[in-house]
Coordinates of C-alpha atoms and ligand atoms in Angstrom, one line a residue:
X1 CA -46.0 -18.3 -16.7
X2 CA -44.1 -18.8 -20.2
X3 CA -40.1 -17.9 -20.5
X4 CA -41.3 -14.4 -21.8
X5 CA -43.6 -13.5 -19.2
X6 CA -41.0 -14.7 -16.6
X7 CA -38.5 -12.5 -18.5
X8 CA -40.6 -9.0 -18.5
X9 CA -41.1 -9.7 -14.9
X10 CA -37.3 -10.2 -14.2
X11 CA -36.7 -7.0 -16.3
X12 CA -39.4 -5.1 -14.6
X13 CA -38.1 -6.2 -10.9
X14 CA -34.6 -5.2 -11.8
X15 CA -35.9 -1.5 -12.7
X16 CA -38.5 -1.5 -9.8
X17 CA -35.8 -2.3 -7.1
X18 CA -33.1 0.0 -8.0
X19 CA -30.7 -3.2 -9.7
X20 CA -31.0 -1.8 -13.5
X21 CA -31.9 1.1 -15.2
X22 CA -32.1 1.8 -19.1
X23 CA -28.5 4.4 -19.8
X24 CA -29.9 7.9 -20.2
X25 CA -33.6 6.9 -19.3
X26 CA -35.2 10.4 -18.3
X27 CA -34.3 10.3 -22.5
X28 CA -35.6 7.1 -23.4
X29 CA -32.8 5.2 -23.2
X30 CA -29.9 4.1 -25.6
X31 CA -29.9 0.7 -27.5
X32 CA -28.5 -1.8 -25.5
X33 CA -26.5 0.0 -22.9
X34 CA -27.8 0.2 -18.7
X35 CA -26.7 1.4 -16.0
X36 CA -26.3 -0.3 -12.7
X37 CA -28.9 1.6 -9.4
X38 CA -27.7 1.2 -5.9
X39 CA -28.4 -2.7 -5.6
X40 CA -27.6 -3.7 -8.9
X41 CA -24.3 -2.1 -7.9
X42 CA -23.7 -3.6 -4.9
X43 CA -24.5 -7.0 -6.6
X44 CA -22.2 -6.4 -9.7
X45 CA -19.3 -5.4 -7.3
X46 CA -20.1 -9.0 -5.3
X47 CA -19.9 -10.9 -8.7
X48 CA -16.4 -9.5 -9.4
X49 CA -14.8 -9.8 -5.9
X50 CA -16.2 -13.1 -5.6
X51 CA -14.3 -13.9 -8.8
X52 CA -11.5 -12.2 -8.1
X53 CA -10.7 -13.4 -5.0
X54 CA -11.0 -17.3 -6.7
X55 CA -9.2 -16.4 -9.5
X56 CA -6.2 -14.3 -7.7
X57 CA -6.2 -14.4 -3.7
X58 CA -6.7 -18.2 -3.8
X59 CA -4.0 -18.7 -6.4
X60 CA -0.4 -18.4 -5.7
X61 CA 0.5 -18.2 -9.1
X62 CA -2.0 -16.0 -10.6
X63 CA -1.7 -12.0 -10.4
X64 CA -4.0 -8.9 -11.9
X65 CA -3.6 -6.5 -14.1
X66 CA -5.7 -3.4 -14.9
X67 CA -5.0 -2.1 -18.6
X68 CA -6.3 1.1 -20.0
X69 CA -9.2 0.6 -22.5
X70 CA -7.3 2.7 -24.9
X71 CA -4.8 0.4 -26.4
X72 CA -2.2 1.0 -29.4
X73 CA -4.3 0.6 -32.7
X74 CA -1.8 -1.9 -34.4
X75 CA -2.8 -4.4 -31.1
X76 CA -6.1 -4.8 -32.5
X77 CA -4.3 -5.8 -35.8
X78 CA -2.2 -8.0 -34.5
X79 CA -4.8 -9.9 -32.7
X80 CA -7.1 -9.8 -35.9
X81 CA -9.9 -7.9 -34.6
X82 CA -9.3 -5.2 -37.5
X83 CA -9.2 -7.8 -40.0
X84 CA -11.6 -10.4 -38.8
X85 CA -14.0 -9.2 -35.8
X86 CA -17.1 -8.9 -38.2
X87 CA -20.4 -10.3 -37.8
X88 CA -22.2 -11.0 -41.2
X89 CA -26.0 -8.5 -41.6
X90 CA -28.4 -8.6 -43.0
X91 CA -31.5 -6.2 -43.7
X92 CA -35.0 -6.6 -43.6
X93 CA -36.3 -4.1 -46.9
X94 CA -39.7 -4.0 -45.7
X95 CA -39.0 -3.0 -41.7
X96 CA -35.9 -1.8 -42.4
X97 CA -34.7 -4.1 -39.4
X98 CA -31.1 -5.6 -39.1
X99 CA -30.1 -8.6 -38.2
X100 CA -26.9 -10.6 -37.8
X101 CA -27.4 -13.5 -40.5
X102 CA -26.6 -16.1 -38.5
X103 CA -28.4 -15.6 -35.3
X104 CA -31.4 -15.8 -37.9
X105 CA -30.5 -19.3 -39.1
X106 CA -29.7 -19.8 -35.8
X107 CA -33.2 -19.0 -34.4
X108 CA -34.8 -21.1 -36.9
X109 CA -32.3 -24.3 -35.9
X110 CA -34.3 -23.3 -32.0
X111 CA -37.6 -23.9 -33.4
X112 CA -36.7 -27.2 -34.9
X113 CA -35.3 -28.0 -31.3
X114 CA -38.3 -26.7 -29.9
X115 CA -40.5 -29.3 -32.0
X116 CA -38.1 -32.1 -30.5
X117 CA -38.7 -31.1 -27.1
X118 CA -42.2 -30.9 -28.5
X119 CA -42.3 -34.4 -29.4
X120 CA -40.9 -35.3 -26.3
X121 CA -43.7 -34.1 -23.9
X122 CA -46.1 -36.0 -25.7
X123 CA -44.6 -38.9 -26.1
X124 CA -44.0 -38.0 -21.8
X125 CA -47.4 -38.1 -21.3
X126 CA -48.6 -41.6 -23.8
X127 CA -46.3 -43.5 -21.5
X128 CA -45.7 -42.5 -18.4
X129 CA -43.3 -43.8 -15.9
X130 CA -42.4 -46.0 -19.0
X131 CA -40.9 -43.2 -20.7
X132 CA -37.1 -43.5 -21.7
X133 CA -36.1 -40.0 -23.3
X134 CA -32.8 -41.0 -24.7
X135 CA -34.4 -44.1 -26.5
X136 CA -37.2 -42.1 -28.1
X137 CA -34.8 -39.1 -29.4
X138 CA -32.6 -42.1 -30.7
X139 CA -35.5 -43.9 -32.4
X140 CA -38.6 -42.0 -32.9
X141 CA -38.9 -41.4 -36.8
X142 CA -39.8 -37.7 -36.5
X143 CA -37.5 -36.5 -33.8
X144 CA -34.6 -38.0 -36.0
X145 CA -36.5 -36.4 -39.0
X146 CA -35.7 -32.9 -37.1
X147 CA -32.0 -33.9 -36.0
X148 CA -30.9 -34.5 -39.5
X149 CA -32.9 -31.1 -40.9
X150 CA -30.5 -29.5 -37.6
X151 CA -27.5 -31.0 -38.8
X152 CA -27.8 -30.4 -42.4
X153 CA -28.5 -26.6 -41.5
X154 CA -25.8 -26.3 -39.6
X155 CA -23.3 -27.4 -41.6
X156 CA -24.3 -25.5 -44.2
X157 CA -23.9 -22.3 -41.8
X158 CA -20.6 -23.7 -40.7
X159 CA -18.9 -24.0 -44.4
X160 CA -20.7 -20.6 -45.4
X161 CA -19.0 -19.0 -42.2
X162 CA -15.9 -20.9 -42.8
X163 CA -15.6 -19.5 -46.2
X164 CA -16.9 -15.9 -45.5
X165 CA -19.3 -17.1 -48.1
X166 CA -22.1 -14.1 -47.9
X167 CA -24.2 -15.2 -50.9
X168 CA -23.9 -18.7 -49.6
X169 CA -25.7 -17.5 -46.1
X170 CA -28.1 -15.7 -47.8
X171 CA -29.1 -18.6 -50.0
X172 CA -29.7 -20.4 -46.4
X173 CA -31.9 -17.7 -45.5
X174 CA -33.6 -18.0 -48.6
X175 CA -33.9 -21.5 -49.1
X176 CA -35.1 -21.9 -45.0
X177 CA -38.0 -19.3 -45.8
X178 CA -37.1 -17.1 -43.2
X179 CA -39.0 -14.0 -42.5
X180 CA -38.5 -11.1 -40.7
X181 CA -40.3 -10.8 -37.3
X182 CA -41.6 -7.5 -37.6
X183 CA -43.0 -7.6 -40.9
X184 CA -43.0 -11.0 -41.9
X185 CA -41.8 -10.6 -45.2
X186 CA -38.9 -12.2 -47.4
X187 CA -37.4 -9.4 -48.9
X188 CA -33.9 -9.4 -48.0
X189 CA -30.6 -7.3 -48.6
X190 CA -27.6 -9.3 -49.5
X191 CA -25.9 -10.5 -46.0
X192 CA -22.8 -7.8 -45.5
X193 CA -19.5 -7.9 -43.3
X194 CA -19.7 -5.5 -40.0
X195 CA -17.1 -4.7 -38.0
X196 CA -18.1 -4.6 -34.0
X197 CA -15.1 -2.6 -33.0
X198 CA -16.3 1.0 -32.2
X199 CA -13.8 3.7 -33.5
X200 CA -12.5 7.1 -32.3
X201 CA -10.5 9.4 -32.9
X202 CA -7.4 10.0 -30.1
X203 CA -5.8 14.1 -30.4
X204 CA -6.5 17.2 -31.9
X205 CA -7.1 17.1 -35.5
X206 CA -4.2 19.6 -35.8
X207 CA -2.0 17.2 -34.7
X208 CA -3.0 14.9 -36.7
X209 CA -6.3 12.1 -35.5
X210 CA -5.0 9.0 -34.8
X211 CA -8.2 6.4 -35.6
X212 CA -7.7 4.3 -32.0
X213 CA -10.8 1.5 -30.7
X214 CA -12.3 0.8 -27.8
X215 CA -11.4 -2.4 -27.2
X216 CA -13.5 -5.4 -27.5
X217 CA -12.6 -7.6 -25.1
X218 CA -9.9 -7.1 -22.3
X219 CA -7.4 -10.1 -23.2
X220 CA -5.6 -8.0 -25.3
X221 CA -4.2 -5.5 -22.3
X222 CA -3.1 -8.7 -20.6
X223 CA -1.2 -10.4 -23.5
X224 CA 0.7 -6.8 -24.0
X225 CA 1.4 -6.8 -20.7
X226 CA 2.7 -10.1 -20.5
X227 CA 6.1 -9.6 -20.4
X228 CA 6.1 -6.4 -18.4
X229 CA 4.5 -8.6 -15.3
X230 CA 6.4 -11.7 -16.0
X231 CA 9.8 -10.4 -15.8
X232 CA 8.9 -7.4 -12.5
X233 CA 6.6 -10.0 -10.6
X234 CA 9.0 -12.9 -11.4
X235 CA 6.5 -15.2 -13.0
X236 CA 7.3 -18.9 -13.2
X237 CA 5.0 -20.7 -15.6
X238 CA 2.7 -22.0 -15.4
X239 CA 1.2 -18.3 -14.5
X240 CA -1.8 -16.3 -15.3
X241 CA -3.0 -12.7 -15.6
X242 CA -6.6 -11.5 -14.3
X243 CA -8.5 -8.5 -15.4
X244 CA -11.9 -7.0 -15.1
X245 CA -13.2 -4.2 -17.1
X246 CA -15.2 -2.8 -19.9
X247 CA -15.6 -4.1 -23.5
X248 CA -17.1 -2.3 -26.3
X249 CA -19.2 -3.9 -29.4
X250 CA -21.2 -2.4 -31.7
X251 CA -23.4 -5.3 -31.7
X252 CA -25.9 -5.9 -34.6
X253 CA -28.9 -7.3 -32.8
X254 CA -28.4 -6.0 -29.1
X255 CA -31.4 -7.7 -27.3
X256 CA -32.7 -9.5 -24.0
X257 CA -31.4 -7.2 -21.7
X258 CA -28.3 -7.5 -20.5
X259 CA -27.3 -10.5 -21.9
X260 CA -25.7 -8.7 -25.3
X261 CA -24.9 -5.4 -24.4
X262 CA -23.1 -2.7 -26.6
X263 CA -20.5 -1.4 -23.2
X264 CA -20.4 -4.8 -20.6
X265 CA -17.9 -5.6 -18.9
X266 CA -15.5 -8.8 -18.6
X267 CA -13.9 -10.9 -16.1
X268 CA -10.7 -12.5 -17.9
X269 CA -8.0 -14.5 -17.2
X270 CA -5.0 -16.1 -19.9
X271 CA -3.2 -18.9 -18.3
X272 CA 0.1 -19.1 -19.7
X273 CA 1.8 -22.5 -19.8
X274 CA 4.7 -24.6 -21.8
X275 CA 3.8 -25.9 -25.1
X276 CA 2.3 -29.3 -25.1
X277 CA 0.8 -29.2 -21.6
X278 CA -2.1 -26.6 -23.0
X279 CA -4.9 -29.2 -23.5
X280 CA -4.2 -30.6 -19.4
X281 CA -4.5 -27.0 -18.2
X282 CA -7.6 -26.7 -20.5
X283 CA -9.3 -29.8 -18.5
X284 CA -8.1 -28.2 -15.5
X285 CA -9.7 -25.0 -16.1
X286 CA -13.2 -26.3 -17.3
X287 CA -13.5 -27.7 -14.5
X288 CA -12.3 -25.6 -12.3
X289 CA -14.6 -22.5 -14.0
X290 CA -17.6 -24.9 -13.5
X291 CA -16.7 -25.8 -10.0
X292 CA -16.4 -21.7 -9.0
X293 CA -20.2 -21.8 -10.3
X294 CA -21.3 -24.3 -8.5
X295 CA -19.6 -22.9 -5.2
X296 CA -22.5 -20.5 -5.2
X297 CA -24.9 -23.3 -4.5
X298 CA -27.0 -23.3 -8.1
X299 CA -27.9 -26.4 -8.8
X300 CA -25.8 -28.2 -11.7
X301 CA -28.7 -28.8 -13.9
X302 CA -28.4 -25.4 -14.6
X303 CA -24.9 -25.5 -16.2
X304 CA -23.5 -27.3 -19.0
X305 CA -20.4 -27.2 -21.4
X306 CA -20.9 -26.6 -25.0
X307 CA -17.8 -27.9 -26.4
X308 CA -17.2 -26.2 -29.6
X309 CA -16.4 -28.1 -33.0
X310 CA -16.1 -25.2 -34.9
X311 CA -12.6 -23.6 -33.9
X312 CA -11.4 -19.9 -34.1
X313 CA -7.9 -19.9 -36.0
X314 CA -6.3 -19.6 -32.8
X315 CA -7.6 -22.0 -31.1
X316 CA -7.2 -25.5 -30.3
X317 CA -9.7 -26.2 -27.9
X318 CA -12.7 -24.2 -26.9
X319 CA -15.7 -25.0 -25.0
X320 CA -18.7 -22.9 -23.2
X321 CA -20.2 -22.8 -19.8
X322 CA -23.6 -22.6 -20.9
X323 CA -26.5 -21.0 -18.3
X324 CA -29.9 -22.1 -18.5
X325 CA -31.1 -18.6 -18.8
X326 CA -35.0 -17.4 -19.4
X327 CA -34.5 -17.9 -22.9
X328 CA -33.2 -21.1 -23.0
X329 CA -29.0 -22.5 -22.5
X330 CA -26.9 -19.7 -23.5
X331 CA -23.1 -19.2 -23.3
X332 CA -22.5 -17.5 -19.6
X333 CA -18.5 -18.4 -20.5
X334 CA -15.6 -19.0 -22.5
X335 CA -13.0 -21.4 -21.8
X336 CA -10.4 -21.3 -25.2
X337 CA -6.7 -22.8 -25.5
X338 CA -5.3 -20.3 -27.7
X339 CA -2.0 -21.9 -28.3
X340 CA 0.6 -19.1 -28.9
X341 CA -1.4 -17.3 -31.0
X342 CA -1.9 -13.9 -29.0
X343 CA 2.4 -13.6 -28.3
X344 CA 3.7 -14.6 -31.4
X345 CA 1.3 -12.3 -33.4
X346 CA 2.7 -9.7 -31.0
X347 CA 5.7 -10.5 -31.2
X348 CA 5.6 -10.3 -35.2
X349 CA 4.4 -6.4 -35.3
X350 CA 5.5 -5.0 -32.4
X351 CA 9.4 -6.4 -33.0
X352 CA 9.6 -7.4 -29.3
X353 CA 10.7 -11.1 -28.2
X354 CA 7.9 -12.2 -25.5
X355 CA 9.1 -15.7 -24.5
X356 CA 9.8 -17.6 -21.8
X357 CA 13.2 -18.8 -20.7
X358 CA 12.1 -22.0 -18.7
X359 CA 15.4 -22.7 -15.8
X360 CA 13.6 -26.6 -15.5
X361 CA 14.4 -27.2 -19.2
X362 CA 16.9 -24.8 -20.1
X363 CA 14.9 -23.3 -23.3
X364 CA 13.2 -20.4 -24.6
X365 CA 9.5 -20.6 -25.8
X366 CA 6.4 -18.9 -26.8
X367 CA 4.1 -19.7 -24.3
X368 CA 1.0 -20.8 -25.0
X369 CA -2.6 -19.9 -23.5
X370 CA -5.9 -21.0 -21.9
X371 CA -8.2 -18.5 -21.7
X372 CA -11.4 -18.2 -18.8
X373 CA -13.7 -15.3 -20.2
X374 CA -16.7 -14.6 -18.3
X375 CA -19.3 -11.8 -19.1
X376 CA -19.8 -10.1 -15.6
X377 CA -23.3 -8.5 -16.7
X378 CA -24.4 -12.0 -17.9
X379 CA -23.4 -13.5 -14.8
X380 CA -25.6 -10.8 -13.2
X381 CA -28.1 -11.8 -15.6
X382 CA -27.8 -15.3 -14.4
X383 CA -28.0 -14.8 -11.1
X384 CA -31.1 -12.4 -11.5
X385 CA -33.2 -14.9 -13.1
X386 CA -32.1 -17.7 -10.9
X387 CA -32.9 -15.6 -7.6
X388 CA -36.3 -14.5 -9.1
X389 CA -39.0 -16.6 -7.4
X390 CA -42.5 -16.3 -6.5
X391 CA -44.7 -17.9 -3.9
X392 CA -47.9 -18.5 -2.3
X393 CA -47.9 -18.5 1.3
X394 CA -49.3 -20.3 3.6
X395 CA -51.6 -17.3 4.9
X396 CA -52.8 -17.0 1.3
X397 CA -50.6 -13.4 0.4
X398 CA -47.7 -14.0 -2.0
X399 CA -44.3 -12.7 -1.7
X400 CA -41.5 -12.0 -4.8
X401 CA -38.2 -13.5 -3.4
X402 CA -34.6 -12.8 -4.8
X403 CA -32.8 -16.4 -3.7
X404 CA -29.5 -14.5 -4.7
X405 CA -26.2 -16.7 -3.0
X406 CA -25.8 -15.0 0.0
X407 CA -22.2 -14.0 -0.9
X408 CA -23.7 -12.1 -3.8
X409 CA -26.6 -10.9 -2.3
X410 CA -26.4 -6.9 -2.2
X411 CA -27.4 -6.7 1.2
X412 CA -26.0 -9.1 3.8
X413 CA -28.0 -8.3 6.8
X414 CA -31.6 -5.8 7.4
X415 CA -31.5 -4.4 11.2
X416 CA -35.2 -4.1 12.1
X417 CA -36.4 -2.3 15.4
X418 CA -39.6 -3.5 16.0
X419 CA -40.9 -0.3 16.7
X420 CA -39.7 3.3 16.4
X421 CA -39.6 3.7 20.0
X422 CA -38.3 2.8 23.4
X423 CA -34.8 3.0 23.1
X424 CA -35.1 0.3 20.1
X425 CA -33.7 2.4 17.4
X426 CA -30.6 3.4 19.2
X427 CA -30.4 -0.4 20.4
X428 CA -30.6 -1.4 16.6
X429 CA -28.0 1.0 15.3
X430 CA -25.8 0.3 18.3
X431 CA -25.7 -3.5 16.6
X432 CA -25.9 -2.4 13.1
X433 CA -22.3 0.0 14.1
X434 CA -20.6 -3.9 15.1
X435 CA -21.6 -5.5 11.9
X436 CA -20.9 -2.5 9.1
X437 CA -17.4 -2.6 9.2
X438 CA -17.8 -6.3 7.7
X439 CA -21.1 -6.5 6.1
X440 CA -23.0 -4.5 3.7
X441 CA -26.5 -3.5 6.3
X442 CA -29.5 -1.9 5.8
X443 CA -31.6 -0.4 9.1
X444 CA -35.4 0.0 8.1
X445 CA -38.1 1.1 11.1
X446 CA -40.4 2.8 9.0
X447 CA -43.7 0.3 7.6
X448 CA -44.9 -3.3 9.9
X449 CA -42.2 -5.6 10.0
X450 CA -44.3 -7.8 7.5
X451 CA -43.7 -5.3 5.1
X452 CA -40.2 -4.4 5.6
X453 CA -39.5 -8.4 5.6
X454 CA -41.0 -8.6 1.8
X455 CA -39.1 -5.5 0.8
X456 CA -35.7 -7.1 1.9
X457 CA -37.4 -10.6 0.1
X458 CA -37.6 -8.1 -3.0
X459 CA -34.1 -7.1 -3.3
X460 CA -32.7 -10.6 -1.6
X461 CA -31.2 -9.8 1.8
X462 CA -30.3 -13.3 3.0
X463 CA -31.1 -12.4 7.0
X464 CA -33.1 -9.8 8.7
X465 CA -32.1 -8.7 12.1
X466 CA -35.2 -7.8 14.4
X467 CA -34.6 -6.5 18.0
X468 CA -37.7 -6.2 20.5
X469 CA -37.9 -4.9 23.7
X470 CA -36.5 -8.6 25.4
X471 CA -33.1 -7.3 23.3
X472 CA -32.6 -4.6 25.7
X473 CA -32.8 -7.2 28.5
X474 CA -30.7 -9.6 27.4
X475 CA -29.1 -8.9 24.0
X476 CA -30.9 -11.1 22.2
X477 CA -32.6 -10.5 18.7
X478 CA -34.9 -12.6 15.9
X479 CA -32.8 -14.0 12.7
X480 CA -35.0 -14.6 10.1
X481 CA -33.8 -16.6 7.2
X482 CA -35.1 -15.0 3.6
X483 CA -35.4 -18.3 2.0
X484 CA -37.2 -20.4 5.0
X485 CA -38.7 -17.8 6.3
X486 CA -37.8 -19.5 10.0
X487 CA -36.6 -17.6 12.7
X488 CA -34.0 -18.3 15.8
X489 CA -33.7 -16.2 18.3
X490 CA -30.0 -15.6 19.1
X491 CA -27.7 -13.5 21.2
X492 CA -26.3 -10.5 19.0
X493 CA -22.7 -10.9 19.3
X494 CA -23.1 -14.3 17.4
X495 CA -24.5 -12.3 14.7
X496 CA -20.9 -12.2 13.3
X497 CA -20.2 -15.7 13.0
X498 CA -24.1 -16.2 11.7
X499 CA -23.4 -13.9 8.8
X500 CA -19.5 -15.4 8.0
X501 CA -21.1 -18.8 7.9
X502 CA -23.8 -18.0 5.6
X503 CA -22.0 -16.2 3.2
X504 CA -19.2 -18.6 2.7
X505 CA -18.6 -20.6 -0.5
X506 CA -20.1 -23.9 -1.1
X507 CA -17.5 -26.7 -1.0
X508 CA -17.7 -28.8 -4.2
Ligands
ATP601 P1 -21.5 -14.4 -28.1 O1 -21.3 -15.7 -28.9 O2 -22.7 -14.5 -27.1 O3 -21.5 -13.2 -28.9 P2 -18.7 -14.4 -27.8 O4 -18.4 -15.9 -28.1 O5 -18.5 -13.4 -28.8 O6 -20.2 -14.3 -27.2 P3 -16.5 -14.0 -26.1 O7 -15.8 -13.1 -27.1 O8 -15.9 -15.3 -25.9 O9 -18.0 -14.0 -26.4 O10 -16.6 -13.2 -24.8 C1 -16.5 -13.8 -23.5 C2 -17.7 -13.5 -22.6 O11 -18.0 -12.1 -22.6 C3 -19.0 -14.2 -23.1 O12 -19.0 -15.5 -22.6 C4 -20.0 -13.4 -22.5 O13 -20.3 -13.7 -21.2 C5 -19.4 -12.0 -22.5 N1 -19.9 -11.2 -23.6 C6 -19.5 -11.2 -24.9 N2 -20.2 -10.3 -25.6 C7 -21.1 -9.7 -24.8 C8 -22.1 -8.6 -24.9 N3 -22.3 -8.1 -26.1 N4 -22.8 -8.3 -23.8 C9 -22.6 -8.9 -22.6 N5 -21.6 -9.8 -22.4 C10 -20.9 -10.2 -23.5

């Protein structure tokens, strides 16, 4: 199966078993926007309290914050969005198709990669157990061929970018012999600046509209807030703010499902800290951010960083978490040391002082700020295409598996009479009514238990519950493991423990 076909059948099993719907379906949908059915829900809500409680139970000095997504509209010119939050477009004359400018340079820097990797295989294959990857990209004549065409590409992107040099992209574009996709034709607008901050209008007209956003990302309701919850909950720094909610970009090229959505929502936390110190704390938080990943029990291979040479003006230090996702490595996260940026520019136009007066050294200060961004829809997305797995089995029928973590997995536990009779119902629900207060549970008695077992395969319920006539004896029931597929027969009041054990983080 390629990366696409593994793709539609991801998107196709997330419609199929009630995880995500297209917004507004019975209408066709809307670009780029989805809604969440009753297991992609239950997942979503996981993700976030599983970050949450990393980010703020297990942290002393770190506290939440939930801002209103309607902010003051000189915030989002303080922070530069109104100024500087643009994408560069570009427009296809022939299909009429838009795209952001750089992703399409971008795309065509993948291809060259893909010819690498290309090169690679083969060379795999010629020799064998012989075969030393790193010596071959570092030698072979036409791999380093590629690397240079990559690195002369990008710098040209980079400088054009740096500059806001439009006809400079499009001369990339040009000179690249990019075409469109669709209808494979060079004809080209000139690349145009587009602002991805979706406007409204707040009051009556009468009263006079004031134009307000919806804000992009949901830093900015923590830096305004900063001093408000430094100075009521007493913050010593270092200290950090947490915050999950919706952001809102009118993305140019909304595609691959969730992964760039026009309304998604964020899981954020700005670490503030005395100036110097910022680039520790920045070490400290990569790692930290990678280890929270690896808690869930994905193997590391599918995680690295992306350390970023091109800096926003803010910033001294960024990197990405990267996810090997269908379509390749993509950025799951942000880790950024902002320096003081976000106060001080806050500071400047809303006249207030929001500093720190540290009692260790006696001094006032800006503080300054590392950053942990994570997209809570791509981590869903991450998670969904990790889980997704098919297999043969060994009676020749094939099941579709969801390998979610167990602490993420919508359902914890499926109670399964055996049959719909003999007391066994009441027996099951009787045991279900122990574990509900605690765990999410599903009770099933209608289909074979074959069948009900694949259903809870399909939507990734780590352990199913069966209880049998011998239950009614002695209390005991069947554990089946969704991954395994093995069973243990245990007595029902371990059940509790069974479930607490498998849902708890990894230690890494
Ligand atoms: P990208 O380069 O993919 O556009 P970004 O660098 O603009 O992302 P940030 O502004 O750093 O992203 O936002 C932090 C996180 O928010 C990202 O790592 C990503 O997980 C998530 N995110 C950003 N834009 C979107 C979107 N349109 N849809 C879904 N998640 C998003």
């Amino acid at each position: 199966m390629n990366q696409e076909e593994f793709f539609k059948k991801i998107t196709a099993h997330a419609k199929e078993y009630g995880f995500v719907f297209p917004s507004s379906d019975i209408y066709d949908g809307l670009s780029a926007v989805y809604d969440y059915g009753q297991n992609g829900v239950e997942l979503k809500n996981n993700i976030r309290q599983y970050w949450w409680k990393a980010m703020v139970q297990m942290h002393e000095n770190i506290v939440g914050v939930d801002a209103a997504i309607f902010m003051h509209p000189t915030v989002w010119k303080a922070s530069g969005h109104v100024d500087a939050f643009n994408d560069p477009m570009i427009d296809n004359k022939d299909s009429k198709k838009r795209y952001r400018a750089d992703v399409l340079v971008e795309d065509h820097i993948a291809k060259i990669e893909d010819k690498i990797n290309k090169e690679v295989e083969k060379a795999k294959k010629r020799f064998g157990d012989a075969f030393d990857k790193e010596q071959f990209v570092s030698t072979n004549a036409r791999v380093l061929g590629y690397k240079q065409e990559i690195e002369d590409i990008s710098h040209r992107l980079y400088v054009a970018m740096e500059n806001n040099d439009l006809a400079g992209i499009k001369q990339l574009i040009e000179d690249l012999g990019i075409v469109c996709p669709i209808s494979g034709s060079r004809n080209w607008t000139d690349v145009r600046q587009f602002n991805l901050m979706f406007a409204t209008q707040m009051g009556s007209l009468a009263e006079g509209a004031n134009e307000i956003y919806l804000r992009p990302e949901t830093a900015q309701g923590i830096f305004v807030n900063y001093l408000n919850i430094q100075k009521t909950g007493r913050m010593k720094v270092p200290f950090g703010i947490a915050q999950t909610g919706k952001a809102f970009r009118n993305e140019i090229v909304a595609r691959q499902f969730i992964f760039r959505m026009r309304e998604f929502e964020q899981m954020e936390m700005q670490f503030f800290v005395r100036p110097g110190t910022e680039l520790e704390w920045f070490k400290h938080w990569k790692e930290e951010r990678l280890r929270w990943h690896l808690s869930l029990g994905i193997p590391a291979e599918k995680y690295r960083y992306h350390d970023h040479e091109k800096l926003a003006h803010y910033a001294n230090a960024a990197t990405d978490i990267e996810f090997e996702f269908p379509f390749g490595f993509k950025e799951l996260e942000g880790i950024h040391s902002r320096t003081d940026f976000d106060l001080s520019s806050h500071s400047k136009f809303s006249g207030k002082k929001l500093q720190y007066f540290d009692p260790e050294t006696n001094e006032s200060y800006v503080p300054y700020v590392i950053e942990t961004s994570i997209g809570l829809d791509r981590m869903f997305l991450a998670m969904l295409s990790h889980a997704y797995t098919e297999e043969k089995l060994e009676d020749g029928s094939e099941r579709v598996v969801m390998k979610f973590p167990a602490a993420l997995a919508p359902y914890k536990v499926a109670i399964l009479p055996l049959v719909k009779k003999d007391g066994l119902p009441e027996k099951a629900r009787e045991i279900m009514e122990q574990l509900t207060p605690d765990f999410m549970c599903q009770y099933e008695e209608k289909d074979s238990i074959g069948k009900r077992y694949r259903r809870q395969d399909a939507i990734g319920t780590p352990l199913c519950v069966t209880i049998d006539n011998q239950t009614l004896e002695d209390n005991t029931v069947t554990v089946r493991d969704r991954d395994t597929m093995e069973q243990i027969r245990v007595n029902a009041d371990e059940l509790y423990n069974i479930i607490r054990n498998k849902i708890a983080p990894k230690r890494v």
